[in-house]
Short mmCIF file of C-alpha atoms and ligand atoms in Angstrom, two decimals:
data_model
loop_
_atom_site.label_atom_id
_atom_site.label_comp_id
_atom_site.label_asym_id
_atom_site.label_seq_id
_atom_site.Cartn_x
_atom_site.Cartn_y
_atom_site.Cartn_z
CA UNK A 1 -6.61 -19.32 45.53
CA UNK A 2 -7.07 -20.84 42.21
CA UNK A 3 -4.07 -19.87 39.41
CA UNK A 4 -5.11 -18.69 35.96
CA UNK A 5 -3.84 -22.46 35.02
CA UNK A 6 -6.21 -24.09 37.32
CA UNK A 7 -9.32 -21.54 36.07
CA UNK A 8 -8.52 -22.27 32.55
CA UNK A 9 -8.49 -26.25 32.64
CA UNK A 10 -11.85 -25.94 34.29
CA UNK A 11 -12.62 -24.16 30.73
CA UNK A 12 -11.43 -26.90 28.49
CA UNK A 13 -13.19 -30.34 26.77
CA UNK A 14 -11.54 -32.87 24.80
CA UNK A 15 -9.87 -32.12 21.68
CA UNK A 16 -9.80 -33.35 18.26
CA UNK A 17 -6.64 -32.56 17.03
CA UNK A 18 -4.68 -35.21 18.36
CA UNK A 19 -3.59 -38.97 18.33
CA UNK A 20 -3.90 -41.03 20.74
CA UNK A 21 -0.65 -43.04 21.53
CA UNK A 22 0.77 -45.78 23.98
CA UNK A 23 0.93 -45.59 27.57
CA UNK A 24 -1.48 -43.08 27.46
CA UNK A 25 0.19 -40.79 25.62
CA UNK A 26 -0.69 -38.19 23.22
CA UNK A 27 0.83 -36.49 19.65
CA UNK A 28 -1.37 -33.20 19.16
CA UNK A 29 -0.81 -31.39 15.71
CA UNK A 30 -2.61 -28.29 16.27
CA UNK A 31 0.70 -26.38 15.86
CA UNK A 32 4.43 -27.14 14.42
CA UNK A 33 5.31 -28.33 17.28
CA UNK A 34 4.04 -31.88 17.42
CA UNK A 35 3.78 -32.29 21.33
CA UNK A 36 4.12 -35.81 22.31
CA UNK A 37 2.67 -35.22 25.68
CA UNK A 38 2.78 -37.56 28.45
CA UNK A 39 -0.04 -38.40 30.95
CA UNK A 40 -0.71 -35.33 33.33
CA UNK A 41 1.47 -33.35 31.41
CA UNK A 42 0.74 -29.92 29.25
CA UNK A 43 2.18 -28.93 25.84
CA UNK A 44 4.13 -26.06 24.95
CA UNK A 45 1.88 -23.96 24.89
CA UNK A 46 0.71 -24.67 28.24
CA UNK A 47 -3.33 -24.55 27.39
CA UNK A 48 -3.54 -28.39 26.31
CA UNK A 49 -2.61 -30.80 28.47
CA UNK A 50 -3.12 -34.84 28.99
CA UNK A 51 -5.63 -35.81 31.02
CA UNK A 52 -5.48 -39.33 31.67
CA UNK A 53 -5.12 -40.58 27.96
CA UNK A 54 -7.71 -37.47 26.31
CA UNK A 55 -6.27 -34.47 24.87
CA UNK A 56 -7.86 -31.45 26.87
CA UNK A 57 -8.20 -28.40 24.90
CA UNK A 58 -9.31 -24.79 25.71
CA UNK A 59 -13.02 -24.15 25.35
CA UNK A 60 -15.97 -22.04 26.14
CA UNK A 61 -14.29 -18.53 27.32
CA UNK A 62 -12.57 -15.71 25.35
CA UNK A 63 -9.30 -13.62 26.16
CA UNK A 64 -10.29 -10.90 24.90
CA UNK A 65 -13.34 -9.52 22.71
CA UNK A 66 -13.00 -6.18 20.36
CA UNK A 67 -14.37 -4.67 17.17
CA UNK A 68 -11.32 -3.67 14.37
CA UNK A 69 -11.30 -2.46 11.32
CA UNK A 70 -10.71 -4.86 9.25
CA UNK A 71 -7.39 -3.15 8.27
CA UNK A 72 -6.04 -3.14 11.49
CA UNK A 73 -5.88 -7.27 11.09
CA UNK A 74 -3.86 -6.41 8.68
CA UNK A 75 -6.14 -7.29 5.51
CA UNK A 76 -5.89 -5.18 2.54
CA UNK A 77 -7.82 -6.97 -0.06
CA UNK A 78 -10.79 -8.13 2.41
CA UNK A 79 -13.67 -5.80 2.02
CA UNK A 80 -12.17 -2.44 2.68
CA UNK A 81 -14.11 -0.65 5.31
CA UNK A 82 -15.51 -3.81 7.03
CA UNK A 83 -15.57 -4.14 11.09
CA UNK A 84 -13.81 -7.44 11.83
CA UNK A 85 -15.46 -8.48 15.36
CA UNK A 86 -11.98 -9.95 16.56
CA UNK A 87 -11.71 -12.65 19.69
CA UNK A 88 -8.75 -14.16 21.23
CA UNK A 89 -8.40 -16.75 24.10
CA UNK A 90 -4.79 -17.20 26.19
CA UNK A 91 -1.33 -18.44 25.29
CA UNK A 92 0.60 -18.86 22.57
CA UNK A 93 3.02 -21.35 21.03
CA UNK A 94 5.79 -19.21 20.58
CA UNK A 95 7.58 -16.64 23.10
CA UNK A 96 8.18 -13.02 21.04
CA UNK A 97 9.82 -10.64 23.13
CA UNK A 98 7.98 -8.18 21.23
CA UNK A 99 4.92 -9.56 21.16
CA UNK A 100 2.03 -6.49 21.09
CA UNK A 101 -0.15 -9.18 22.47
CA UNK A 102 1.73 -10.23 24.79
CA UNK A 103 -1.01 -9.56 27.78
CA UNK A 104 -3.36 -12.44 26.76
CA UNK A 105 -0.40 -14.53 24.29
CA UNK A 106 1.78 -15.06 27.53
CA UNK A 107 -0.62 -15.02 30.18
CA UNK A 108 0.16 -18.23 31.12
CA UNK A 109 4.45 -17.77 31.00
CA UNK A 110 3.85 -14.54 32.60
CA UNK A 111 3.08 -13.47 35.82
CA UNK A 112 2.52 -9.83 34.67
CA UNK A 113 0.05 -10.96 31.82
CA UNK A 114 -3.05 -10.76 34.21
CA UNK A 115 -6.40 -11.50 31.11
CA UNK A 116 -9.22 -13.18 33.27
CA UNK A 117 -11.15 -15.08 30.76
CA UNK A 118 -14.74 -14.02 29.81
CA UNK A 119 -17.27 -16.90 29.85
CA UNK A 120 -19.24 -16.63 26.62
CA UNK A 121 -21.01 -19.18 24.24
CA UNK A 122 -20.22 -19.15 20.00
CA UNK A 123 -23.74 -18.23 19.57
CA UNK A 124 -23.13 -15.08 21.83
CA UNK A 125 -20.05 -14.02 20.23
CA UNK A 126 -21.99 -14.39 16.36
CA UNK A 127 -25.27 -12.44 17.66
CA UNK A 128 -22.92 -9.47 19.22
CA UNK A 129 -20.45 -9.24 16.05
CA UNK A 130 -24.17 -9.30 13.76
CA UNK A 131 -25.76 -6.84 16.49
CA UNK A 132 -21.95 -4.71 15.61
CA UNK A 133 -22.63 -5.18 11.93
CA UNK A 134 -18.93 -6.82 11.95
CA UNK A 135 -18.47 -8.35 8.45
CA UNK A 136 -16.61 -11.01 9.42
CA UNK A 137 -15.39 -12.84 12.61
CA UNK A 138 -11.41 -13.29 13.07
CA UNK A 139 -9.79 -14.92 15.98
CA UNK A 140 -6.70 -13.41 17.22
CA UNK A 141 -4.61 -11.51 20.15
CA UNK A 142 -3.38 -15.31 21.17
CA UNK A 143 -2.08 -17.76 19.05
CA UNK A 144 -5.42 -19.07 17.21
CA UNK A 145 -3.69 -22.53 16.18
CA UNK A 146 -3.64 -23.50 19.99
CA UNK A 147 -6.83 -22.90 20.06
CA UNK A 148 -8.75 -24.27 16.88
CA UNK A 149 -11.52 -26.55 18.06
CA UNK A 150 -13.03 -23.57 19.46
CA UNK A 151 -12.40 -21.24 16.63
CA UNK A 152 -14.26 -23.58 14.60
CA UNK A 153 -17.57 -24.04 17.08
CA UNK A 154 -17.76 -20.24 16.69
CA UNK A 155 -16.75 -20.24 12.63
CA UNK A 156 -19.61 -22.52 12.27
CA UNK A 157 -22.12 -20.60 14.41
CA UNK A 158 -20.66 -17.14 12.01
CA UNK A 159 -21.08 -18.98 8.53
CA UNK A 160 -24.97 -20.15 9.47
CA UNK A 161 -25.66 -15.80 9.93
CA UNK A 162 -23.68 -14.77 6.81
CA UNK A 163 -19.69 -13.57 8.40
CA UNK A 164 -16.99 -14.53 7.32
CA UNK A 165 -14.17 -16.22 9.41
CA UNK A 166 -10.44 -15.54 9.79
CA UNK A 167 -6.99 -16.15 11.29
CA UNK A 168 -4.31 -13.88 12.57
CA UNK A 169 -1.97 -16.17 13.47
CA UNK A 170 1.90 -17.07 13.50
CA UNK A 171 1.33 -19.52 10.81
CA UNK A 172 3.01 -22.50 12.67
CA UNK A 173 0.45 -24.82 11.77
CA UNK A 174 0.49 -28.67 10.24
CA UNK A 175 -1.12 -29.92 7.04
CA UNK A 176 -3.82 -31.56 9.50
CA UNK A 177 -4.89 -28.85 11.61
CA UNK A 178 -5.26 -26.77 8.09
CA UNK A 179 -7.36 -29.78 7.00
CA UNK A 180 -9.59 -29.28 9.58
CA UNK A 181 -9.31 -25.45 9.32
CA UNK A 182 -10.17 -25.10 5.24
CA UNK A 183 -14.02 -25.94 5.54
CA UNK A 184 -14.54 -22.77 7.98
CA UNK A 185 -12.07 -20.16 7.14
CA UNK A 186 -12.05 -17.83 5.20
CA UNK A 187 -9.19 -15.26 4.97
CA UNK A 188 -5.64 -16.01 7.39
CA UNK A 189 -2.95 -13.74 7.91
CA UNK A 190 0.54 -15.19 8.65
CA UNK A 191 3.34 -13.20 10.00
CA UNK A 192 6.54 -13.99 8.62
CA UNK A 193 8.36 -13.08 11.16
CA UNK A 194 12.14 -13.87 9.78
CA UNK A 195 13.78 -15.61 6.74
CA UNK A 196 16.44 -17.33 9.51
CA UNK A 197 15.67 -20.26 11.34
CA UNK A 198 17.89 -19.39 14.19
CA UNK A 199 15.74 -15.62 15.01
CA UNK A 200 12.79 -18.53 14.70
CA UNK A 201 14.48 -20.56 17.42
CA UNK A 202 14.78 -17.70 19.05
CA UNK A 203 11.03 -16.56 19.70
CA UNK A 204 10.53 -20.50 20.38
CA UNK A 205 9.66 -22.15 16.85
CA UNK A 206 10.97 -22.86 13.33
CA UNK A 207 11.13 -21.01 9.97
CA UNK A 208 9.86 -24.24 8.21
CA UNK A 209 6.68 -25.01 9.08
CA UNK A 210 5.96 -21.41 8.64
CA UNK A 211 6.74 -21.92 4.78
CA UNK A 212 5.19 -24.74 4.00
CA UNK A 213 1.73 -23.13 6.09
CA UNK A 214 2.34 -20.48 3.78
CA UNK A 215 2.59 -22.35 0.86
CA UNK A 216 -0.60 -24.80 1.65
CA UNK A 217 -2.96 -21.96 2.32
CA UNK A 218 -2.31 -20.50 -0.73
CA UNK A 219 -2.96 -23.99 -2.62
CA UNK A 220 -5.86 -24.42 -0.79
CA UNK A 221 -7.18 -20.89 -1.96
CA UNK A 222 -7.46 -19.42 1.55
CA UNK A 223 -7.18 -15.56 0.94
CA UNK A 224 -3.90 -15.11 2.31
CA UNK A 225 -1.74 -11.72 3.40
CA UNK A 226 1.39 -12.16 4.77
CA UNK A 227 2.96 -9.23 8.14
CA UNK A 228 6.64 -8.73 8.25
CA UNK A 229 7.22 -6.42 11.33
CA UNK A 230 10.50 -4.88 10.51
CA UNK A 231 12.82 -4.37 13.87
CA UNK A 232 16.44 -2.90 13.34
CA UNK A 233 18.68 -5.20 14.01
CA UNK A 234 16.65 -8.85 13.87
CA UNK A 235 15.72 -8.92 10.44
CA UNK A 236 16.15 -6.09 8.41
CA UNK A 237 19.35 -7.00 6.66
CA UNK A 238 19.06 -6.18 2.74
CA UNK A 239 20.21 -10.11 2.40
CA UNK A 240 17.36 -11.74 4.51
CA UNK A 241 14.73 -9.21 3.15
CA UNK A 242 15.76 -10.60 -0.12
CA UNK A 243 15.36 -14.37 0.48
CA UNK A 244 12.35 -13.76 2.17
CA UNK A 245 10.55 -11.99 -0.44
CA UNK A 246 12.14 -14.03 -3.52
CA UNK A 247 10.33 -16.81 -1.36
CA UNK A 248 6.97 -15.01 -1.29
CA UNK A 249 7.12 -14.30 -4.73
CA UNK A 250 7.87 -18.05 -5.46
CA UNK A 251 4.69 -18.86 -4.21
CA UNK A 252 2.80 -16.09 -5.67
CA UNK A 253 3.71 -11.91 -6.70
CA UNK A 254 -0.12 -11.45 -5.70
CA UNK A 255 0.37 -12.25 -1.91
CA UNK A 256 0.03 -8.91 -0.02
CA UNK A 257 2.73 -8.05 1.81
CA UNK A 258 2.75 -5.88 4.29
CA UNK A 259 6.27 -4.52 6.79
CA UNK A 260 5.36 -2.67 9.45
CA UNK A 261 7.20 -0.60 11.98
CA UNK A 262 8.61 -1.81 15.16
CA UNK A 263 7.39 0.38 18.10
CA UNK A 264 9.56 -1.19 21.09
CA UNK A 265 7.44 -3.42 22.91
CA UNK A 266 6.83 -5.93 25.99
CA UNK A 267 10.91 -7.57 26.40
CA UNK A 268 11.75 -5.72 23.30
CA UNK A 269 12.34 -2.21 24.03
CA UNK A 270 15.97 -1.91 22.97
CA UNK A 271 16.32 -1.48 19.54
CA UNK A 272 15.41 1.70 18.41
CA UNK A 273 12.15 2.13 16.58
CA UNK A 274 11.81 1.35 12.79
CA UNK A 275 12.42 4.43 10.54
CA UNK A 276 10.17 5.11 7.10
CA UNK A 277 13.47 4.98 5.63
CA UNK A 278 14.49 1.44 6.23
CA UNK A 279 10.46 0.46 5.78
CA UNK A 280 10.65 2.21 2.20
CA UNK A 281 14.20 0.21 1.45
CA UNK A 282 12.64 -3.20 2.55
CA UNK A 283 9.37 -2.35 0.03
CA UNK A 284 12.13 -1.91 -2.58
CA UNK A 285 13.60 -5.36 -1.83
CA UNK A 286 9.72 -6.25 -2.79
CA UNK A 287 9.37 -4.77 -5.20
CA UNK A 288 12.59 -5.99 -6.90
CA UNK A 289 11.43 -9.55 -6.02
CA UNK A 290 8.42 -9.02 -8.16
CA UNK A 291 5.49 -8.56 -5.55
CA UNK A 292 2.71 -6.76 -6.91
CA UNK A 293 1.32 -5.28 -3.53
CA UNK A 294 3.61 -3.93 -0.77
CA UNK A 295 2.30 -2.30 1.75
CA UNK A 296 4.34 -0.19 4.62
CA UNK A 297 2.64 0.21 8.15
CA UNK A 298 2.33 1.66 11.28
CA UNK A 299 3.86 4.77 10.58
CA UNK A 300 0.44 6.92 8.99
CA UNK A 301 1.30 9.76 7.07
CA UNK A 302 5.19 9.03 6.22
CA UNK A 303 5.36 5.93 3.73
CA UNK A 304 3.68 8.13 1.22
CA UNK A 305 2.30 5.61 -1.77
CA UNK A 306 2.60 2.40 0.35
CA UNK A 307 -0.04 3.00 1.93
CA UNK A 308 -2.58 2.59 -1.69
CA UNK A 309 -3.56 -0.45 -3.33
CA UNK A 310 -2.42 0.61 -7.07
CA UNK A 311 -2.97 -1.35 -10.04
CA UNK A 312 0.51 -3.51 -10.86
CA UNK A 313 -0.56 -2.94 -14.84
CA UNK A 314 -1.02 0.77 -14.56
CA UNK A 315 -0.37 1.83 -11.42
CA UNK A 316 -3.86 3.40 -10.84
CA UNK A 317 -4.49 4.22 -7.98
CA UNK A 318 -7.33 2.02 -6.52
CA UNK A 319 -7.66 2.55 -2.81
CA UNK A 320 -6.18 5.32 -1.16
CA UNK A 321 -5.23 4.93 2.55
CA UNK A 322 -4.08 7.03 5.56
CA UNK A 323 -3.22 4.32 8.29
CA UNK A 324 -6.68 2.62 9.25
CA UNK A 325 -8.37 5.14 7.21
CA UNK A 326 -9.67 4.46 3.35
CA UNK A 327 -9.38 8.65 2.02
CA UNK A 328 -10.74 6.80 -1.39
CA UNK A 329 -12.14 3.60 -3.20
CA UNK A 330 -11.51 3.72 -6.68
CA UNK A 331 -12.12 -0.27 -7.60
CA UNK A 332 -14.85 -1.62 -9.83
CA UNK A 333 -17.61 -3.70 -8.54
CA UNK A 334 -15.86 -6.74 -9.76
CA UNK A 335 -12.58 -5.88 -7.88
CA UNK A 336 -11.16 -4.61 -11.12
CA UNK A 337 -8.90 -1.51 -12.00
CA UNK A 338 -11.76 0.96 -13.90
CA UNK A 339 -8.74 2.20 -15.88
CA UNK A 340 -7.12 -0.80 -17.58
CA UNK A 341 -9.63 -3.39 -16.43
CA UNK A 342 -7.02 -5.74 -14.43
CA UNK A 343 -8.70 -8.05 -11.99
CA UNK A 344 -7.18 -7.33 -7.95
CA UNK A 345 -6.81 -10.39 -6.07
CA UNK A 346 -9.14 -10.70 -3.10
CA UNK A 347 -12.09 -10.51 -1.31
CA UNK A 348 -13.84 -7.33 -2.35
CA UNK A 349 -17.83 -6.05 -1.88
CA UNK A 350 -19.65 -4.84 -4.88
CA UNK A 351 -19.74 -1.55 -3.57
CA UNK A 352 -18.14 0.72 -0.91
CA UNK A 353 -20.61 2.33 0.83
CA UNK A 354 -18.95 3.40 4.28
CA UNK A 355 -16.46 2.77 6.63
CA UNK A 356 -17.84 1.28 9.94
CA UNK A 357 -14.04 2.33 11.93
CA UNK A 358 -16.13 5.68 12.01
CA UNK A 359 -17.82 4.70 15.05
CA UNK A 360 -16.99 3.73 18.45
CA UNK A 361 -16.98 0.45 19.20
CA UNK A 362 -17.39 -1.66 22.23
CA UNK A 363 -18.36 -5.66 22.24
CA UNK A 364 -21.45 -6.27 23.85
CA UNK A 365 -20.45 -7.45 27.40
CA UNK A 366 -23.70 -7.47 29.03
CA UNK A 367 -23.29 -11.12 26.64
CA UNK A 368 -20.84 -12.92 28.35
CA UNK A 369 -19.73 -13.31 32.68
CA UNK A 370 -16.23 -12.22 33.61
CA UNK A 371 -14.92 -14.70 35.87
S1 LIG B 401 -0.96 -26.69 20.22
FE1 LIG B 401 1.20 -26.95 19.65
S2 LIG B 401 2.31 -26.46 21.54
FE2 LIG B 401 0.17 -26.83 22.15
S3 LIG B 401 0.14 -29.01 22.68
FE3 LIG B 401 -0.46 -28.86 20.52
S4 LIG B 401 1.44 -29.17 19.36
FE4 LIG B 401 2.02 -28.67 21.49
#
């Protein structure tokens, strides 16, 4: 019987994020990692692999296929209200014990991550998220890095019919695979997942390249947000929360940031879950840092005002939030505070006219084949 490795290279065509070397050998920069991969050989992440000289790159199926409120991503700023029709493939780069992905991210590490891959074509994906009347299309649930050629054959397929494109990802990119990124992408998320290098080592990468992503997508004027999942123990410390937000606000005090509460999941169960306490004493290290929006999540109901978007001149409040939920919109068409006038960094609509999380969603299926 064939293994989920075997089904997915039969789903793959030759990349272009990569250099060819000697002997046959390749250097792909998709990700931070840089794999110098030998003939007949896979990279880290275990979904591109050498084949004979050609880089061989996933392609052609997805992981995973579901419409999101576009808060859920997380993004804030990006057309409150919207549906984000959100696709995935398999694997990941890194290794999070806590990953709440961790079904299609480590499908191929393992053997408990059982995500068959759906057979679809970009076009099929673009007409379902229009037929959804998704906003914008965002690739997630895996590692999207690993997987940009095929993010991009969709992105181009979504900018021709109007949506706009995104990344949740882990931000370990390169300067080249942003290159190739910045044409078709719109907004990115990138979770910051420590200020130490050795908790980076730990889930499998490095705290610099995370940085310096974070730093180029701002320069290239990608709408960025930044996640901080908060989990007692790993990174909560008063001192790292301080570096790491002193180096947010370095780049820019009009970054969202949003920390969110550790639940205990996948490998991860053991430390206890994150309090509002110690979410509401991390927003304060924010806050102290300079950062105009801080956002606590994951916890509805119990963060009280981090939830809202409020101006950072008067503290209006401009969108009011339970969870998921928008309880009021409150910003002019412009994006601007209708008290003071300010202008709100981001991507906003001229109007809010309803939020589409109101309905049940399902992805078209009838689209695409299971395997
Ligand atoms: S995507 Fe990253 S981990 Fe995978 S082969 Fe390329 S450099 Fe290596």
């Amino acid at each position: 019987m064939a293994t989920l490795s075997d089904v997915l290279a039969d789903r793959t065509r030759d990349g272009d994020l990569y250099d060819r070397l000697d002997a046959k050998w390749v250097h792909c920069y998709a990700c931070g990692h840089n794999c110098k991969i030998p003939p007949g050989a896979l990279g880290v992440c275990k979904v591109r692999f050498n084949d004979d000289g050609r880089l061989m790159v996933p392609w052609g199926y997805a992981g995973g296929v579901q419409c999101d409120p576009i808060e859920k991503k997380p993004f804030f700023h990006v057309h409150p209200g919207a549906l984000a029709y959100s696709f995935g493939m398999l694997g990941c780069d890194l290794h999070c014990g806590y990953c709440q992905n961790w079904v299609t991210s480590q499908a191929l590490r393992d053997p408990q991550a059982v995500a068959p891959p759906l057979d679809v074509k970009p076009e099929a994906l673009v007409r379902d998220a229009l037929r959804q009347r998704a906003k914008i299309i965002v690739s997630t649930y895996n590692e999207p890095l690993i997987t940009s050629e095929w993010a991009v054959a969709i992105f181009k397929e979504a900018r021709d019919a109007g949506l706009m494109t995104g990344f949740v990802s882990n931000g370990n990119a390169t300067p080249r695979v942003l290159e190739y990124l910045r044409p078709w992408i719109d907004v990115y998320k990138v979770d910051l997942k420590s200020f130490d290098d050795r908790h980076y080592r730990e889930l499998g990468g490095r705290l610099q390249p995370i940085l310096d992503t974070i730093r180029r997508l701002h320069d290239l004027d990608v709408w960025l947000e930044l996640v901080t999942l908060l989990i007692p123990g790993f990174n909560d410390s008063d001192d790292e929360l301080k570096r790491l937000t002193d180096f947010v606000a370095g780049v820019s005090v009009e970054i969202p940031w949003h920390v969110t509460a550790f639940p205990g999941d996948y490998k991860m169960t053991e430390p206890s879950n994150t309090t509002p306490a110690a979410l509401r004493r991390a927003a304060a290290i924010g806050k102290a840092a300079g950062l105009h929006y801080i956002y606590a999540g994951n916890i509805p109901g119990a963060v009280g005002e981090l939830e809202h978007t409020h101006c950072p001149h008067c503290r209006e409040v401009l969108i009011e939030r339970y969870g998921y939920l928008i309880r009021r919109y409150n910003l002019t068409p412009s994006g601007g505070c209708p008290a003071c006038g300010t202008q709100i960094p981001g991507r906003w609509s001229a109007e809010f006219s309803e939020q589409r999380t109101a309905f049940p969603f399902r992805p078209g299926l009838r689209l695409m084949e299971r395997y």
